Coordinates of C-alpha atoms and ligand atoms in Angstrom, one line a residue:
M1 CA -39.9 -17.3 21.4
K2 CA -41.9 -15.2 19.3
D3 CA -42.1 -15.8 15.4
I4 CA -39.9 -13.1 13.8
N5 CA -42.0 -13.4 10.6
L6 CA -44.9 -11.6 12.2
E7 CA -42.7 -8.5 13.2
Q8 CA -43.1 -5.6 10.5
W9 CA -39.3 -4.6 11.1
F10 CA -38.2 -8.0 9.9
H11 CA -37.4 -7.6 6.2
G12 CA -36.1 -11.1 5.5
R13 CA -33.4 -11.8 3.1
I14 CA -32.3 -8.5 2.0
L15 CA -28.8 -7.5 1.3
R16 CA -26.7 -5.1 3.7
E17 CA -26.8 -2.7 0.6
E18 CA -30.5 -2.9 0.4
A19 CA -31.0 -2.3 4.3
E20 CA -28.7 0.9 4.1
A21 CA -30.9 2.1 1.2
L22 CA -33.9 1.6 3.2
L23 CA -32.5 3.3 6.3
Q24 CA -31.3 6.1 4.2
R25 CA -34.8 6.6 2.4
N26 CA -36.4 6.8 5.8
G27 CA -34.3 9.7 7.3
C28 CA -31.6 7.8 8.8
G29 CA -32.5 9.2 12.3
D30 CA -30.7 7.9 15.5
G31 CA -32.3 4.4 16.6
L32 CA -34.1 3.7 13.4
F33 CA -33.7 0.1 12.9
L34 CA -34.6 -2.9 11.0
V35 CA -33.6 -6.7 11.1
R36 CA -32.7 -8.8 8.1
E37 CA -31.8 -12.4 7.6
M38 CA -28.1 -13.1 6.5
T39 CA -28.3 -14.2 2.9
N40 CA -25.4 -16.6 3.5
L41 CA -25.8 -18.0 6.9
A42 CA -29.0 -19.6 7.4
G43 CA -30.2 -18.8 11.1
D44 CA -28.0 -15.7 11.5
Y45 CA -29.6 -12.3 11.5
A46 CA -28.4 -8.8 11.3
L47 CA -29.7 -5.7 13.0
S48 CA -29.2 -2.7 10.8
L49 CA -29.3 0.6 13.0
A50 CA -28.8 4.1 12.0
F51 CA -27.0 6.6 14.5
G52 CA -25.4 10.0 13.9
G53 CA -26.3 9.6 10.1
I54 CA -24.2 6.5 9.7
K55 CA -25.6 2.8 9.3
Y56 CA -24.3 0.1 11.6
H57 CA -24.8 -3.6 11.2
Y58 CA -24.7 -6.1 14.1
Q59 CA -24.8 -9.8 13.4
I60 CA -27.2 -11.8 15.5
T61 CA -25.7 -15.2 15.9
R62 CA -27.6 -18.3 17.1
H63 CA -25.3 -20.1 19.7
S64 CA -24.9 -23.7 20.5
D65 CA -27.3 -23.4 23.4
G66 CA -30.2 -22.4 20.8
R67 CA -30.2 -18.8 22.0
V68 CA -29.4 -15.8 20.1
A69 CA -26.7 -12.8 20.9
I70 CA -24.9 -10.1 19.3
E71 CA -21.5 -11.3 19.5
E72 CA -20.8 -12.4 23.2
G73 CA -23.5 -10.4 24.6
Q74 CA -26.5 -11.0 26.4
R75 CA -28.4 -14.2 25.2
F76 CA -32.2 -14.3 24.1
E77 CA -34.6 -16.9 23.2
G78 CA -34.8 -15.5 19.7
P79 CA -34.4 -12.2 17.8
V80 CA -37.8 -10.6 18.9
E81 CA -36.7 -11.0 22.5
L82 CA -33.3 -9.4 21.7
V83 CA -35.0 -6.4 19.9
A84 CA -37.5 -5.9 22.8
H85 CA -34.6 -5.7 24.9
H86 CA -32.8 -3.2 23.2
F87 CA -35.8 -0.8 23.0
T88 CA -35.2 -0.1 26.9
A89 CA -31.6 -0.9 27.2
Q90 CA -28.6 0.3 25.1
D91 CA -26.4 -2.4 26.0
G92 CA -23.4 -2.2 23.8
L93 CA -25.2 -0.8 20.8
L94 CA -24.6 2.7 20.0
T95 CA -28.2 3.8 20.9
K96 CA -31.3 2.3 22.0
L97 CA -33.7 1.0 19.4
R98 CA -36.3 3.9 18.9
R99 CA -37.9 3.6 15.6
P100 CA -38.6 0.4 13.5
L101 CA -38.5 0.7 10.0
L102 CA -41.6 -1.3 8.9
R103 CA -42.2 -3.4 5.8
E104 CA -44.9 -2.1 3.5
R105 CA -48.3 -3.3 4.3
N106 CA -49.3 -6.7 2.8
V107 CA -45.5 -7.3 1.8
E108 CA -44.1 -10.6 3.3
P109 CA -40.4 -10.5 4.5
M110 CA -38.2 -11.3 1.5
G111 CA -37.6 -14.8 0.7
Y112 CA -35.3 -16.5 -1.9
K113 CA -35.3 -14.9 -5.3
G114 CA -37.7 -16.7 -7.7
V115 CA -39.3 -18.9 -4.9
T116 CA -43.0 -17.8 -3.8
H117 CA -44.0 -17.7 -0.2
A118 CA -46.5 -20.7 -0.6
E119 CA -43.7 -22.9 -1.9
M120 CA -41.4 -22.0 0.8
E121 CA -44.3 -22.4 3.5
A122 CA -44.9 -25.8 1.9
A123 CA -41.2 -26.8 2.1
R124 CA -41.0 -25.5 5.7
R125 CA -43.9 -27.6 6.8
Q126 CA -42.3 -30.8 5.3
A127 CA -39.0 -29.8 7.1
V128 CA -40.9 -29.4 10.4
A129 CA -42.6 -32.9 10.0
S130 CA -39.0 -34.4 9.4
L131 CA -38.0 -32.6 12.6
A132 CA -41.2 -34.1 14.4
S133 CA -40.3 -37.4 13.2
M134 CA -36.8 -37.1 14.7
G135 CA -38.6 -36.3 18.2
F136 CA -38.9 -32.6 18.3
R137 CA -42.2 -31.5 20.2
G138 CA -43.2 -27.7 20.1
E139 CA -44.6 -25.1 18.1
P140 CA -43.6 -25.3 14.2
H141 CA -42.1 -21.6 14.3
E142 CA -40.0 -22.6 17.5
A143 CA -38.7 -25.7 15.5
I144 CA -38.0 -23.5 12.6
A145 CA -36.1 -20.9 14.7
K146 CA -34.2 -23.3 16.8
F147 CA -33.1 -25.8 14.1
R148 CA -33.2 -23.0 11.3
R149 CA -30.1 -24.3 9.8
Q150 CA -31.3 -27.9 9.5
V151 CA -34.8 -26.6 8.4
E152 CA -33.1 -24.4 5.7
Q153 CA -31.1 -27.2 4.5
I154 CA -34.2 -29.6 4.2
V155 CA -36.1 -26.8 2.6
G156 CA -33.2 -26.0 0.2
A157 CA -33.1 -29.6 -0.8
V158 CA -36.8 -29.9 -1.3
I159 CA -37.1 -26.7 -3.2
Q160 CA -33.9 -26.8 -5.2
T161 CA -35.2 -29.8 -7.5
K162 CA -38.1 -27.7 -8.4
Q163 CA -36.2 -24.7 -9.7
P164 CA -36.1 -24.1 -13.2
W165 CA -32.1 -23.6 -13.1
F166 CA -31.5 -27.0 -11.4
H167 CA -30.7 -29.6 -14.0
G168 CA -29.8 -32.6 -11.8
K169 CA -27.0 -34.8 -12.8
L170 CA -25.3 -33.4 -16.0
T171 CA -21.9 -33.5 -17.5
R172 CA -20.1 -30.4 -18.6
V173 CA -20.6 -31.2 -22.2
D174 CA -24.3 -31.7 -21.8
A175 CA -24.7 -28.5 -19.8
E176 CA -23.0 -26.5 -22.7
K177 CA -25.2 -28.5 -25.2
R178 CA -28.3 -27.3 -23.1
M179 CA -27.0 -23.7 -22.8
N180 CA -26.1 -23.5 -26.4
Q181 CA -29.7 -24.0 -27.4
H182 CA -30.7 -20.8 -26.3
L183 CA -28.2 -19.0 -28.7
P184 CA -27.4 -15.8 -28.8
L185 CA -26.5 -16.6 -25.0
K186 CA -27.4 -13.6 -23.0
D187 CA -24.7 -12.7 -20.2
G188 CA -25.9 -14.1 -17.0
C189 CA -27.7 -16.9 -18.4
F190 CA -27.1 -19.9 -16.0
L191 CA -27.8 -23.3 -14.8
V192 CA -26.6 -25.6 -11.8
R193 CA -25.9 -29.1 -12.5
E194 CA -24.9 -32.0 -10.2
R195 CA -21.5 -33.2 -11.1
D196 CA -20.3 -36.9 -11.0
Q197 CA -19.2 -37.0 -7.4
Q198 CA -22.1 -37.1 -4.9
G199 CA -23.1 -33.8 -3.5
S200 CA -20.9 -32.0 -5.7
Y201 CA -22.2 -29.0 -8.0
A202 CA -21.4 -26.5 -10.6
V203 CA -22.9 -23.3 -11.6
C204 CA -22.5 -22.9 -15.5
L205 CA -22.6 -19.2 -16.4
A206 CA -22.8 -17.5 -19.9
H207 CA -20.5 -14.3 -20.5
R208 CA -19.6 -13.2 -23.9
Q209 CA -21.2 -16.4 -25.5
T210 CA -19.0 -18.5 -23.6
V211 CA -20.0 -20.9 -20.7
F212 CA -17.9 -20.9 -17.7
H213 CA -18.2 -23.6 -15.1
Y214 CA -17.9 -22.5 -11.5
L215 CA -17.2 -25.6 -9.2
L216 CA -18.8 -25.5 -5.8
D217 CA -16.6 -26.7 -3.0
I218 CA -18.3 -28.5 -0.1
D219 CA -16.5 -28.2 3.3
V220 CA -16.6 -30.4 6.5
D221 CA -19.7 -28.6 7.7
S222 CA -21.5 -29.3 4.3
L223 CA -21.3 -25.6 3.4
L224 CA -21.2 -24.7 -0.1
S225 CA -18.8 -22.1 -1.7
I226 CA -17.4 -21.2 -5.2
S227 CA -13.8 -21.7 -3.9
N228 CA -12.8 -18.8 -1.7
G229 CA -16.1 -17.3 -2.3
R230 CA -18.8 -16.8 0.8
K231 CA -20.2 -20.0 2.0
F232 CA -23.9 -21.1 1.8
D233 CA -26.1 -23.7 3.4
T234 CA -27.9 -24.5 0.2
L235 CA -27.7 -24.0 -3.6
L236 CA -30.9 -21.8 -3.2
A237 CA -28.6 -19.4 -1.1
V238 CA -26.1 -19.7 -3.6
V239 CA -28.2 -18.7 -6.6
D240 CA -29.8 -16.2 -4.4
H241 CA -26.7 -14.5 -3.5
Y242 CA -25.1 -14.3 -6.9
S243 CA -28.3 -13.4 -8.7
R244 CA -28.1 -10.3 -6.3
K245 CA -24.4 -9.3 -7.1
P246 CA -21.6 -11.0 -9.2
D247 CA -19.2 -11.1 -6.0
G248 CA -16.3 -12.5 -8.0
L249 CA -18.2 -14.0 -10.9
L250 CA -17.9 -12.5 -14.3
C251 CA -21.6 -11.2 -14.2
P252 CA -24.7 -11.9 -11.8
L253 CA -26.9 -14.9 -12.5
T254 CA -30.0 -13.5 -14.3
D255 CA -31.7 -15.9 -16.5
P256 CA -32.3 -19.5 -15.7
I257 CA -31.7 -21.9 -18.6
P258 CA -35.0 -23.9 -18.1
N259 CA -34.7 -27.5 -17.2
D260 CA -37.2 -28.8 -19.5
E261 CA -36.2 -32.5 -20.5
Q262 CA -38.0 -32.3 -23.8
L263 CA -35.9 -29.5 -24.9
Y264 CA -32.8 -31.3 -24.7
E265 CA -31.5 -34.6 -26.5
P266 CA -29.1 -36.5 -24.2
T267 CA -25.6 -37.0 -25.6
P268 CA -24.8 -40.5 -26.0
V269 CA -21.2 -40.6 -24.8
A270 CA -19.7 -37.5 -23.1
S271 CA -16.1 -36.5 -24.4
K272 CA -13.6 -34.6 -22.3
V273 CA -13.4 -30.9 -23.2
A274 CA -11.1 -28.2 -21.6
L275 CA -12.7 -26.0 -19.0
P276 CA -12.2 -22.5 -20.1
D277 CA -10.1 -20.4 -18.0
V278 CA -12.2 -18.0 -15.7
P279 CA -10.8 -14.6 -16.2
G280 CA -10.3 -12.8 -12.8
S281 CA -10.7 -16.1 -11.0
G282 CA -7.2 -15.8 -9.3
R283 CA -9.1 -14.8 -6.1
H284 CA -11.1 -18.1 -6.2
K285 CA -8.1 -20.3 -5.9
V286 CA -8.0 -19.6 -2.0
V287 CA -10.5 -21.4 0.0
V288 CA -10.3 -19.6 3.4
S289 CA -9.4 -15.9 3.5
I290 CA -9.4 -13.0 6.0
G291 CA -12.5 -11.7 4.3
D292 CA -13.5 -8.5 2.6
D293 CA -15.3 -7.3 5.7
M294 CA -12.1 -6.6 7.5
P295 CA -10.6 -3.2 7.8
D296 CA -7.8 -2.4 5.4
F297 CA -5.3 -2.7 8.5
F298 CA -5.8 -6.4 8.4
R299 CA -5.8 -7.1 4.7
V300 CA -2.3 -8.2 3.4
D301 CA -3.3 -9.3 -0.1
K302 CA -1.0 -7.0 -1.7
E303 CA 2.2 -8.3 0.2
P304 CA 4.9 -10.0 -1.7
G305 CA 4.4 -13.7 -1.7
F306 CA 0.7 -13.6 -1.3
Q307 CA -0.2 -14.9 -4.8
S308 CA 1.8 -17.8 -5.7
I309 CA 4.3 -17.4 -8.5
F310 CA 5.1 -21.0 -8.6
S311 CA 2.6 -22.9 -10.9
E312 CA 4.5 -26.1 -11.0
S313 CA 3.2 -28.1 -8.1
S314 CA -0.4 -28.0 -7.2
D315 CA -2.8 -30.5 -8.9
Q316 CA 0.1 -32.2 -10.7
G317 CA 1.8 -33.4 -7.6
V318 CA 5.1 -32.7 -6.5
F319 CA 7.2 -31.0 -9.1
E320 CA 10.7 -32.5 -9.6
I321 CA 13.4 -30.0 -9.8
T322 CA 16.6 -30.6 -11.7
P323 CA 19.6 -30.1 -9.5
S324 CA 21.0 -27.3 -12.1
A325 CA 17.8 -25.0 -11.6
I326 CA 18.8 -24.4 -8.1
S327 CA 21.8 -22.6 -6.8
T328 CA 22.2 -22.3 -2.8
E329 CA 24.0 -19.6 -0.7
D330 CA 23.8 -18.5 3.0
Q331 CA 22.4 -20.6 5.3
L332 CA 19.0 -19.4 6.7
G333 CA 18.6 -21.6 9.7
S334 CA 18.8 -25.1 10.8
G335 CA 16.2 -27.6 11.9
N336 CA 16.2 -31.0 13.1
F337 CA 16.4 -32.7 9.8
G338 CA 19.1 -30.6 8.1
S339 CA 20.0 -26.8 7.3
V340 CA 17.9 -24.5 5.5
L341 CA 19.7 -22.3 2.8
L342 CA 18.9 -19.3 0.9
G343 CA 18.4 -20.4 -2.6
T344 CA 18.0 -19.0 -6.3
Y345 CA 15.7 -20.8 -8.6
S346 CA 15.1 -20.4 -12.2
L347 CA 11.3 -20.5 -13.0
P348 CA 11.0 -23.1 -15.8
R349 CA 8.6 -21.1 -18.0
T350 CA 10.1 -17.6 -17.8
R351 CA 13.6 -18.4 -16.6
K352 CA 13.0 -15.7 -14.3
R353 CA 15.4 -16.2 -11.2
V354 CA 13.7 -16.0 -7.8
Q355 CA 14.8 -16.5 -4.2
V356 CA 13.7 -19.6 -2.4
A357 CA 14.3 -21.6 0.8
V358 CA 16.1 -24.9 0.2
K359 CA 15.8 -27.5 3.0
M360 CA 18.6 -30.0 2.8
L361 CA 17.6 -33.3 4.1
K362 CA 19.8 -35.6 5.3
V363 CA 17.9 -38.7 4.4
D364 CA 20.8 -41.2 5.2
D365 CA 20.5 -40.0 8.8
V366 CA 17.1 -41.1 9.2
P367 CA 16.8 -44.7 7.4
N368 CA 13.9 -45.6 5.1
Q369 CA 12.4 -42.0 5.3
R370 CA 13.0 -41.0 1.6
D371 CA 9.7 -42.4 0.4
E372 CA 8.0 -40.9 3.5
I373 CA 9.5 -37.4 2.8
L374 CA 8.2 -37.7 -0.9
R375 CA 5.0 -38.8 0.4
E376 CA 4.7 -36.0 2.5
A377 CA 5.9 -33.4 -0.2
Q378 CA 3.0 -34.8 -2.3
T379 CA 0.5 -33.9 0.7
M380 CA 2.5 -30.2 0.8
A381 CA 2.1 -29.9 -3.0
G382 CA -1.5 -30.3 -2.5
L383 CA -1.7 -27.2 -0.3
D384 CA -2.0 -23.7 -1.7
H385 CA -2.8 -21.1 0.4
P386 CA -1.2 -17.3 1.1
H387 CA -0.8 -18.3 4.6
I388 CA 0.9 -21.7 4.4
V389 CA 4.5 -21.9 3.0
R390 CA 4.2 -23.3 -0.5
L391 CA 6.4 -26.4 -1.6
V392 CA 8.1 -25.4 -5.0
G393 CA 9.2 -28.7 -5.6
V394 CA 11.9 -31.5 -4.5
V395 CA 15.4 -32.2 -5.8
K396 CA 16.0 -35.8 -5.6
S397 CA 19.6 -35.8 -5.2
N398 CA 21.6 -36.7 -2.1
P399 CA 21.1 -34.8 0.1
M400 CA 17.3 -34.4 -1.0
M401 CA 16.3 -30.8 -1.2
L402 CA 12.8 -29.5 -0.5
V403 CA 12.6 -26.1 -2.3
M404 CA 10.1 -23.7 -0.7
E405 CA 8.8 -20.1 -0.8
I406 CA 11.1 -17.9 1.2
A407 CA 10.2 -16.0 4.3
H408 CA 13.1 -13.7 4.7
L409 CA 12.1 -12.5 8.3
G410 CA 12.2 -15.8 9.8
P411 CA 10.4 -17.5 12.7
L412 CA 7.8 -15.3 14.5
H413 CA 9.1 -15.9 18.0
K414 CA 12.6 -14.6 17.0
F415 CA 11.1 -11.7 15.0
L416 CA 8.7 -10.5 17.7
R417 CA 11.6 -10.9 20.4
K418 CA 13.7 -8.4 18.6
R419 CA 10.9 -5.7 18.2
K420 CA 9.2 -6.1 21.6
N421 CA 7.8 -2.6 22.7
R422 CA 9.5 -1.0 19.9
E423 CA 8.8 -1.6 16.2
I424 CA 5.6 -3.6 16.5
T425 CA 2.2 -3.1 18.3
W426 CA 0.1 -5.7 19.8
L427 CA -2.6 -5.0 17.2
E428 CA 0.0 -5.7 14.5
V429 CA 0.7 -9.0 16.3
L430 CA -2.9 -9.8 16.5
S431 CA -3.2 -9.4 12.8
L432 CA -0.2 -11.8 12.3
M433 CA -2.2 -14.3 14.3
L434 CA -5.3 -13.7 12.3
Q435 CA -3.3 -14.8 9.5
V436 CA -2.2 -17.9 11.3
A437 CA -5.9 -18.7 12.0
V438 CA -6.6 -18.3 8.5
G439 CA -4.1 -20.7 7.4
M440 CA -5.1 -23.3 10.2
A441 CA -8.8 -22.9 9.0
Y442 CA -7.6 -23.9 5.6
L443 CA -5.8 -26.9 6.8
E444 CA -8.9 -27.8 8.8
E445 CA -11.0 -27.5 5.8
K446 CA -8.8 -29.7 3.9
R447 CA -8.7 -32.2 6.9
F448 CA -4.9 -31.9 7.5
V449 CA -3.4 -31.9 10.9
H450 CA -0.3 -29.8 11.5
R451 CA 1.0 -31.5 14.6
D452 CA 3.7 -28.9 15.2
L453 CA 2.2 -25.5 15.3
A454 CA 4.3 -23.0 17.3
A455 CA 5.6 -19.5 16.8
R456 CA 8.9 -21.3 15.5
N457 CA 7.0 -22.7 12.8
V458 CA 5.3 -19.4 11.8
L459 CA 7.6 -17.4 9.3
C460 CA 7.3 -13.8 8.5
V461 CA 7.7 -12.7 5.1
T462 CA 7.2 -8.9 5.7
P463 CA 6.5 -7.4 9.2
R464 CA 2.9 -7.6 8.6
F465 CA 2.5 -10.9 6.7
C466 CA 3.5 -14.3 7.8
K467 CA 3.0 -18.1 6.8
I468 CA 2.9 -21.3 8.5
S469 CA 5.6 -23.5 7.8
D470 CA 6.9 -27.1 8.4
F471 CA 3.5 -28.4 7.5
G472 CA 3.7 -32.0 6.8
M473 CA 7.2 -32.4 8.1
S474 CA 5.9 -33.3 11.5
R475 CA 3.8 -36.0 10.2
A476 CA 6.6 -37.2 7.6
L477 CA 9.3 -37.3 10.3
G478 CA 7.3 -37.0 13.6
L479 CA 5.5 -39.6 15.4
G480 CA 7.1 -43.0 15.5
N481 CA 10.6 -41.4 14.6
D482 CA 13.3 -40.3 16.9
Y483 CA 12.3 -36.6 16.9
Y484 CA 9.3 -37.3 19.0
R485 CA 10.2 -40.3 20.8
A486 CA 13.6 -38.8 21.9
E487 CA 14.3 -38.9 25.5
V488 CA 16.3 -35.5 24.9
A489 CA 14.6 -33.0 27.2
G490 CA 13.2 -30.1 25.2
R491 CA 13.0 -32.1 21.9
W492 CA 9.5 -33.0 22.3
P493 CA 7.3 -29.9 21.8
L494 CA 5.3 -31.0 25.0
K495 CA 4.7 -27.4 25.7
W496 CA 2.5 -27.1 22.6
Y497 CA 0.7 -30.2 23.1
A498 CA -2.8 -30.9 24.0
P499 CA -3.3 -33.4 26.9
E500 CA -4.5 -36.3 24.7
C501 CA -1.4 -35.9 22.5
I502 CA 0.8 -36.6 25.6
Y503 CA -1.3 -39.3 27.0
F504 CA -2.7 -40.9 23.9
F505 CA -0.5 -39.7 20.8
K506 CA -3.7 -38.5 19.6
F507 CA -3.5 -35.8 17.2
D508 CA -6.3 -34.1 15.3
T509 CA -7.5 -30.6 14.4
K510 CA -8.6 -29.8 18.0
S511 CA -5.2 -30.7 19.1
D512 CA -3.9 -28.3 16.7
V513 CA -6.3 -25.7 18.2
W514 CA -4.8 -26.1 21.6
S515 CA -1.3 -25.6 20.2
Y516 CA -2.8 -22.4 18.2
G517 CA -3.6 -21.1 21.8
V518 CA 0.1 -21.5 23.0
T519 CA 1.2 -19.9 19.8
L520 CA -1.1 -17.1 20.3
W521 CA 0.3 -16.8 23.8
E522 CA 3.8 -16.7 22.5
A523 CA 2.9 -13.8 19.9
L524 CA 1.2 -11.7 22.4
S525 CA 4.2 -12.0 24.8
F526 CA 6.6 -11.0 22.0
G527 CA 8.3 -14.3 21.8
D528 CA 8.5 -15.4 25.4
K529 CA 8.9 -19.0 26.2
P530 CA 5.8 -20.8 27.4
Y531 CA 5.8 -22.3 30.9
F532 CA 9.4 -21.0 31.2
G533 CA 11.6 -22.8 33.6
R534 CA 8.9 -25.7 34.3
K535 CA 9.4 -29.5 33.8
G536 CA 7.3 -31.6 31.6
T537 CA 5.8 -33.5 34.7
E538 CA 5.1 -30.0 36.4
I539 CA 3.3 -28.8 33.3
L540 CA 0.9 -31.7 33.2
R541 CA 0.2 -31.6 36.8
M542 CA -0.5 -27.8 36.3
L543 CA -2.9 -28.6 33.4
E544 CA -4.8 -31.2 35.1
D545 CA -5.3 -29.0 38.0
G546 CA -7.0 -26.6 35.6
E547 CA -4.2 -23.8 35.8
R548 CA -3.1 -22.5 32.5
L549 CA -0.4 -19.9 31.1
D550 CA -1.2 -16.3 32.5
C551 CA -2.5 -13.5 30.4
P552 CA 0.6 -11.6 28.7
A553 CA 0.7 -8.0 29.5
A554 CA 0.1 -6.9 25.8
C555 CA -3.1 -9.2 25.6
P556 CA -6.6 -7.9 26.0
P557 CA -8.5 -10.0 28.4
E558 CA -11.0 -10.8 25.4
V559 CA -8.1 -12.4 23.5
Y560 CA -6.9 -14.3 26.3
Q561 CA -10.3 -15.7 27.1
L562 CA -10.2 -17.0 23.4
M563 CA -6.7 -18.7 24.0
T564 CA -8.3 -20.3 27.3
K565 CA -11.0 -21.8 25.2
C566 CA -8.3 -23.2 23.1
W567 CA -7.0 -24.9 26.3
S568 CA -10.2 -26.7 27.2
F569 CA -9.0 -29.9 28.7
E570 CA -11.4 -32.1 26.7
S571 CA -10.9 -31.6 23.0
I572 CA -14.7 -31.6 22.1
N573 CA -14.8 -28.2 24.4
R574 CA -12.5 -26.3 22.2
P575 CA -13.4 -24.4 19.3
S576 CA -12.8 -25.5 15.6
F577 CA -10.6 -23.0 13.8
K578 CA -13.5 -22.1 11.9
Q579 CA -14.8 -20.7 15.2
V580 CA -11.6 -19.3 16.2
L581 CA -11.4 -17.4 13.0
R582 CA -14.8 -16.0 13.5
E583 CA -14.1 -15.0 17.0
L584 CA -10.7 -13.4 16.3
K585 CA -12.1 -11.4 13.2
S586 CA -14.6 -10.1 15.6
L587 CA -12.0 -9.4 18.3
C588 CA -9.5 -7.7 15.7
K589 CA -12.4 -5.5 14.5
R590 CA -13.1 -4.3 17.9
A591 CA -9.5 -4.0 18.8
H592 CA -9.1 -1.6 15.6
K593 CA -11.8 0.5 16.8
G594 CA -10.2 0.8 20.3
E595 CA -13.1 -1.0 22.0
I596 CA -10.7 -3.7 23.5
R597 CA -7.1 -3.2 24.6
P598 CA -4.5 -4.7 27.0
A599 CA -4.6 -3.8 30.4
D600 CA -0.8 -2.6 30.1
L601 CA -1.3 0.9 28.7
Y602 CA 2.2 1.6 28.4
L603 CA 2.3 -0.4 25.2
P604 CA 2.6 1.6 22.0
M605 CA -0.7 2.2 20.5
R606 CA -0.8 3.4 16.9
H607 CA -4.4 2.7 16.5
Ligands
AMP1 P1 12.8 -26.0 10.0 O1 13.9 -27.3 9.8 O2 11.7 -25.9 9.1 O3 12.5 -25.9 11.4 O4 13.7 -24.5 9.8 C1 14.8 -24.1 10.5 C2 15.1 -22.8 10.3 O5 15.4 -22.6 9.0 C3 13.7 -21.9 10.6 O6 13.6 -21.7 12.0 C4 14.1 -20.7 9.8 O7 15.0 -19.8 10.4 C5 14.6 -21.1 8.4 N1 13.5 -21.5 7.5 C6 13.0 -22.6 7.2 N2 12.1 -22.3 6.2 C7 12.4 -21.2 5.9 C8 11.5 -20.5 4.6 N3 10.8 -21.0 3.8 N4 12.1 -19.2 4.5 C9 13.0 -18.6 5.3 N5 13.7 -19.3 6.3 C10 13.3 -20.5 6.6

């Protein structure tokens, strides 16, 4: 594998916008290209290519076998080999690569802002030495390329502590004190501090003489993000990104507040102060989203019910609603534990009356379940996501009532059955399933397992906007109670279950991924019943023999491939929801461009 840093067409960590400006300045002729490093994902590159006066960007991803490819295309040892190939073969690109856009002479590829190449090199050497001690043998640049992510993380850890903006462990009060020693505070002055919890950080940013604290979430893959913002491998990458553009912050990070101990006196006892509200931070509430990079067709953030109008639950736990605040009307549906009614709820603060769904729980029918239900409601209250039906609160009467956001159009399978081949296209269905993947990726990040994902538990709010429902109920009332143990045929949602759920009662995110595959199948079949007419034992035999549900007529083969990945017999071979989401986003983009489509061409195509 060749060292990309030696290639003059490699520009390092430059932004997409910067790449476009460079292509423009250099005439934007067909086949003019450069390669850059993605500023958020260590180890991923982007090929920026001009064609027909337009700039296109292809993400070059490193796959688990250590090789790189553009999407699911041909794999290469490294980006240098990939570029060499596309000089002679177009192979999926809009044009062959013709003219490399070279860096200026004596200019190194762009690194992190504020970090010199010498510092970076020293840190990389240290990282490679750690890899060697873990048993890696080979050329240093190969180690750096192959284990780019690990190297970047070690490099980040080495370098971040030496950065002027990194203040180590510091309370919020002390951080403000330090910043206030630099009055008048220029907009964009910032520092990064470690919070009390291990590995948890905050960016403190000055704007209009006030210090705002943006907390950095850390996900299961150790990626850092400012709530629903982009994800980064290291603090260095966070600072680098937000120095280049504000991307949701009040202003970009400009001037580091230096970490010079002599300048600051420690505060003996830190008192608690209120965190100022961050204006415009509404969008930071959501952790996983469809993403700004998707075509408008897939964007649903303007749909009713996307933003929560209920502020009662969330951090405070389950909100108890007084019975007088709720009135109920018609029945919306009925489930295993009672009926669901249309209700009206007066919002406590504004007294505004809004429609809600009220689930009446016949707790008396299920002995000792009251506490269990309340505990589960507590879990649900901790979930706040546009694609998960939000719990508004609980009425602790008898029957107990769970008050939830309403989804007027009801369960997805019934919604689709009514519209098959008429009012909804397969691409619109795909968009709904993209939203389900977003909701599930959010649950995955929160380490929650749904256990009952199926089209019947996806509710449509509008024809283009849906939410996952019944979260938690399967856990509260699921395993170990009559619903799942019932001998009554059809009660146990076996057709949605991964083999290990059936054999070992083992449920985890990967078993949810299996169920997602079945739900995707239901959706693209416009609400058909999976394994229709087959008995449980027959289905199990079929799965063991490697047989799976067939590709629905309205499903492009590429999407079916994703489904079958979700149905890998061994859970370890199934993708995570994060990967499902990534792949589905790429498929949706291609479908939107008309690059992929179902074999059945008689289906209506609005796009
Ligand atoms: P469940 O008991 O959750 O399976 O719900 C039974 C039925 O009630 C569903 O199939 C829907 O038709 C309806 N339903 C449940 N929750 C809601 C909601 N939040 N909004 C609208 N209808 C709902």
